[in-house]
Structure formats: structure tokens, C-alpha cells
XYZ file of C-alpha atoms in Angstrom:
262
model
C 0.000 0.000 0.000
C 1.362 3.423 -0.886
C 1.835 5.983 1.849
C -0.378 9.046 2.206
C 0.448 11.455 5.034
C -2.219 14.025 5.913
C -1.009 16.955 8.032
C -3.595 19.115 9.777
C -2.649 22.762 10.344
C -4.461 22.518 13.661
C -4.997 26.103 14.809
C -5.833 27.170 11.265
C -8.717 24.691 11.317
C -9.771 25.256 14.931
C -9.857 29.055 14.709
C -12.058 28.941 11.616
C -14.479 26.512 13.174
C -14.546 28.452 16.449
C -15.157 31.809 14.760
C -18.283 30.388 13.121
C -19.813 29.146 16.386
C -22.753 31.148 17.792
C -21.375 30.950 21.353
C -17.560 31.409 21.510
C -17.534 30.025 25.059
C -19.124 26.734 23.997
C -15.920 24.759 23.472
C -17.792 21.451 23.520
C -19.595 22.541 20.364
C -16.349 23.700 18.766
C -14.749 20.368 19.669
C -17.615 18.354 18.191
C -17.604 20.428 15.002
C -13.858 20.022 14.508
C -14.248 16.262 15.006
C -16.928 16.055 12.334
C -14.782 18.164 10.033
C -11.785 15.909 10.579
C -13.846 12.790 10.014
C -14.922 14.150 6.642
C -11.304 15.006 5.814
C -10.280 11.454 6.733
C -13.085 9.951 4.661
C -12.137 12.073 1.641
C -8.358 11.698 1.836
C -7.953 8.113 3.101
C -4.665 8.715 4.935
C -2.293 5.962 5.924
C -0.634 8.410 8.344
C -2.005 11.561 9.944
C -0.934 14.194 12.460
C -2.174 17.568 13.719
C 0.473 20.241 14.233
C -0.131 22.985 16.809
C 1.646 26.233 17.606
C 2.284 26.448 21.349
C -0.043 29.186 22.582
C 2.610 30.488 25.024
C 5.259 30.664 22.316
C 6.602 34.048 21.287
C 6.910 35.073 17.628
C 10.090 33.019 17.258
C 13.138 33.423 15.074
C 11.269 35.404 12.438
C 10.616 38.236 14.885
C 14.326 38.299 15.698
C 15.023 38.922 12.015
C 12.084 41.289 11.547
C 10.739 42.870 14.756
C 7.455 43.881 13.091
C 6.608 40.265 12.244
C 3.077 39.438 13.476
C 3.321 42.322 15.923
C -0.010 43.189 17.530
C -1.760 40.045 16.302
C -4.895 39.279 18.308
C -4.313 36.635 20.979
C -6.277 33.411 21.011
C -9.644 33.811 22.804
C -9.341 32.605 26.398
C -12.118 29.955 26.186
C -10.454 28.450 23.138
C -7.012 28.542 24.727
C -8.361 26.776 27.803
C -10.159 24.204 25.627
C -7.228 23.134 23.460
C -6.379 20.115 25.590
C -9.928 18.785 25.350
C -9.870 19.311 21.578
C -6.560 17.451 21.300
C -7.990 14.594 23.386
C -11.065 14.364 21.160
C -8.847 14.284 18.084
C -6.698 11.555 19.641
C -9.878 9.509 20.060
C -10.307 9.798 16.289
C -6.787 8.416 15.820
C -5.073 11.782 15.256
C -2.025 12.495 17.402
C -0.806 16.058 18.021
C 2.611 17.633 17.536
C 3.229 20.816 19.529
C 5.776 23.322 18.279
C 8.602 24.320 20.590
C 10.817 27.119 19.302
C 9.759 26.862 15.665
C 6.418 27.841 14.208
C 3.956 25.091 13.364
C 4.310 26.124 9.698
C 7.957 25.036 9.721
C 7.147 21.702 11.374
C 4.418 21.077 8.807
C 6.771 22.011 5.974
C 9.568 19.783 7.253
C 7.353 16.749 7.698
C 5.552 17.191 4.369
C 8.794 17.631 2.437
C 10.460 14.633 4.081
C 7.627 12.449 2.809
C 7.282 14.100 -0.612
C 11.036 13.939 -1.232
C 10.765 10.159 -0.957
C 8.108 10.234 -3.685
C 5.317 9.498 -1.249
C 2.121 11.540 -1.037
C 1.685 14.358 1.494
C -1.418 16.528 1.879
C -1.470 19.653 4.036
C -4.938 20.688 5.223
C -4.851 24.473 5.583
C -6.129 27.733 4.142
C -2.635 29.238 4.537
C -1.244 30.081 1.095
C 2.271 30.186 2.538
C 2.431 26.416 2.147
C 2.073 26.764 -1.621
C 5.813 27.401 -1.941
C 6.229 23.685 -1.121
C 4.104 22.336 -3.974
C 5.514 19.358 -5.842
C 4.125 16.383 -7.763
C 3.690 14.515 -4.451
C 2.868 17.411 -2.106
C -0.518 19.122 -2.221
C -2.436 21.690 -0.160
C -6.158 21.383 0.493
C -8.288 24.349 1.556
C -11.052 22.325 3.163
C -13.313 25.279 3.890
C -13.373 26.501 0.283
C -13.271 22.918 -1.026
C -10.388 23.714 -3.365
C -6.814 22.686 -4.034
C -4.171 25.375 -3.643
C -2.289 24.069 -6.665
C -0.089 25.517 -9.422
C -3.024 26.868 -11.505
C -4.355 28.550 -8.349
C -0.937 30.118 -7.666
C -0.640 31.314 -11.263
C -4.062 32.960 -11.039
C -3.591 34.371 -7.521
C 0.027 35.528 -7.682
C 1.193 35.220 -11.286
C 4.434 33.401 -10.414
C 5.664 29.837 -9.969
C 5.214 28.170 -6.560
C 9.018 28.046 -6.190
C 9.103 31.852 -6.550
C 6.560 32.658 -3.846
C 9.106 33.471 -1.133
C 10.803 35.880 -3.565
C 7.404 37.334 -4.472
C 6.624 38.007 -0.807
C 10.136 39.287 -0.253
C 9.312 41.990 -2.791
C 5.646 42.676 -2.024
C 5.563 41.884 1.682
C 2.751 40.125 3.563
C 0.420 42.668 5.115
C -1.356 40.180 7.414
C 1.965 39.333 9.092
C 3.438 42.855 9.066
C 6.145 41.870 6.583
C 6.881 45.104 4.665
C 8.669 43.931 1.510
C 10.214 46.572 -0.770
C 8.539 49.974 -0.698
C 7.200 50.831 -4.147
C 7.087 47.252 -5.454
C 3.591 45.782 -5.583
C 2.277 42.546 -7.052
C 2.453 43.646 -10.710
C 6.032 44.859 -10.378
C 7.018 41.687 -8.523
C 5.437 39.591 -11.270
C 7.348 41.516 -13.937
C 10.639 41.036 -12.101
C 10.054 37.338 -11.454
C 8.928 36.664 -15.003
C 12.264 38.017 -16.209
C 14.406 36.547 -13.425
C 14.067 33.462 -11.258
C 14.744 35.213 -7.933
C 15.471 38.465 -6.126
C 19.195 37.711 -6.150
C 19.280 37.030 -9.884
C 17.421 40.274 -10.550
C 19.699 42.249 -8.237
C 22.852 40.844 -9.878
C 21.677 41.512 -13.450
C 22.393 44.618 -15.505
C 19.175 43.826 -17.388
C 16.974 44.857 -14.469
C 14.815 47.833 -15.426
C 15.968 51.160 -13.964
C 12.628 51.717 -12.209
C 13.237 48.555 -10.181
C 17.026 48.930 -9.904
C 16.840 51.992 -7.673
C 14.349 50.374 -5.309
C 16.346 47.165 -4.995
C 19.650 49.007 -4.588
C 18.169 50.940 -1.679
C 16.243 48.083 -0.070
C 17.977 44.825 -0.989
C 18.654 43.884 2.633
C 14.995 44.325 3.535
C 14.002 42.235 0.515
C 16.361 39.476 1.667
C 15.031 39.558 5.225
C 11.404 39.493 4.071
C 12.118 36.578 1.761
C 13.781 34.675 4.611
C 10.811 35.356 6.876
C 8.381 34.182 4.169
C 10.372 31.030 3.406
C 9.413 27.918 5.337
C 12.078 25.838 7.042
C 12.186 22.217 5.926
C 15.099 20.892 7.986
C 13.806 20.757 11.562
C 14.699 17.758 13.728
C 11.320 16.120 14.376
C 12.183 13.437 16.926
C 9.791 10.751 15.675
C 9.264 8.530 12.653
C 6.305 7.822 10.416
C 5.432 4.594 12.196
C 4.527 6.724 15.228
C 1.776 8.525 13.305
C 0.264 5.659 11.331
C -3.487 6.183 11.186
C -5.318 3.740 13.406
C -8.807 5.045 14.202
C -9.531 4.514 17.879
C -13.270 5.248 17.943
C -16.092 6.677 15.921
C -16.659 10.473 16.187
C -18.903 11.474 19.011
C -22.295 12.963 18.255
C -22.836 16.516 19.372
């Protein structure tokens, strides 16, 4: 049987479910809804292995904020009822056969990226369940991203339509344009259309910066802000080399019980 690892971007899923609940304090309802959602994901994806990856709610903004102090500055904290209910949610997920991995020092995004790439690089199938387009930089023939809530694949045609560049160029794209939701500034004066033009002509920021073929209107901006562009690209780029401390056998999918009715 071929391997299929499904990785749940846990807080991405939980926050979206919780925000749609009529009573934010009703964590039992949030828990039950996430369980039904996960059961549908399992039924649709038929994983051989599965894991949910969580950011630690007490964790600071990590190494990215050391590089770029504005990174995710002022982001709204997790609602207290949800924070206090995370353990019960994790327990309910475990009863579905889904173990949890909690980040410690690195963001959950980097853990997800590392695990997905380790599997995909061995020509096995990995599916990331998330609405976060940052994962799209990882796309490969054996690595896919599923936006469950919009019922769509965040694939190469989606990236071409949304950003106008190749998936492998997304970190460079965000290095130029920034990421407003995370307070990543990018290069002042370079928006999406300019970034597309640069990355259609060159494969990366560094290739553009080193070339005498770069248009003058972009040359001045890059000359003045190349270090910021490099920092923003590094912040946007996911790490794929984290030591995980477990092997795939530890997360083989073995359903423990049927989902509980609400």
C-alpha cells in the first residue's frame, strides 16, 4: 500500500471553526464540530498516516521576529475559552486516531513544511490541510495543499491565477511585495504587478539584483532596499530541515473510535 500522510494545520482549522460558532464560550460545540470536520477530511483523503500540528499558545513570535521585529506584531491573541479548551480538543482528536505535535521554538508552519517535504522527497504523497497560502511554496508532484473550507486545491493553476508566479518563486514574491497580514513590509514601491514583472524576467530576487538587465525603475528600489528584501524573503520562506524526533510509524493512522455525536 502506498503511503499518504495528511497533516492538519491545527490552529488554522480550529480558529475557523470556532469563529463560526454562535457561542464562543461553547468549546464542547467547537470540539464536536472540529471532530466532524476531521472525520470528513479522513473519509475524503484516506490517509495511511495523519498528524495535527499545533503552535504552542505560550510561544513568542520566534526566530522570524528576531530577524524582523514587526513580524506578526499586535496580532490578536487566542480567545481565552479556546485557549483553555485546546487540551480537550486534542484529546477528542486523539480519540479519532489523530495524534498532536506541539511546536517548541519553531512555528507550526515550519514543522508542517519539514514533515511534508520529508515524505514528498521520498516520492510518497503528502497533503497539508490548511487555508494558509504560505504552504504553496512547497508544492511538488507529491505534495498538495487542500483548503477544506473553500473545497479547493491550492495548486499551481491557483498560484498562477492568484500571484502570477511559480510556486518556487513565492518566497521571492513576498520578499518583494511583503505580507500585510503578518506585518512583513517587503520593498517599498514594489507591488504585485512589479514583482510579477521582475520574477517573469528573473528566477529570484538575487538574480534580478545581480543583473544589468533589471529595469531602472526597479534597480533603484532594490539598490536601496535589498537587505529588507532578503530579510522578508527569509521570513516568508518555510524551514524544511527541523529535527522532528519521531518517525512515520509513530503517526500511522489507526482510528480509535467513531466520532462522538454533538
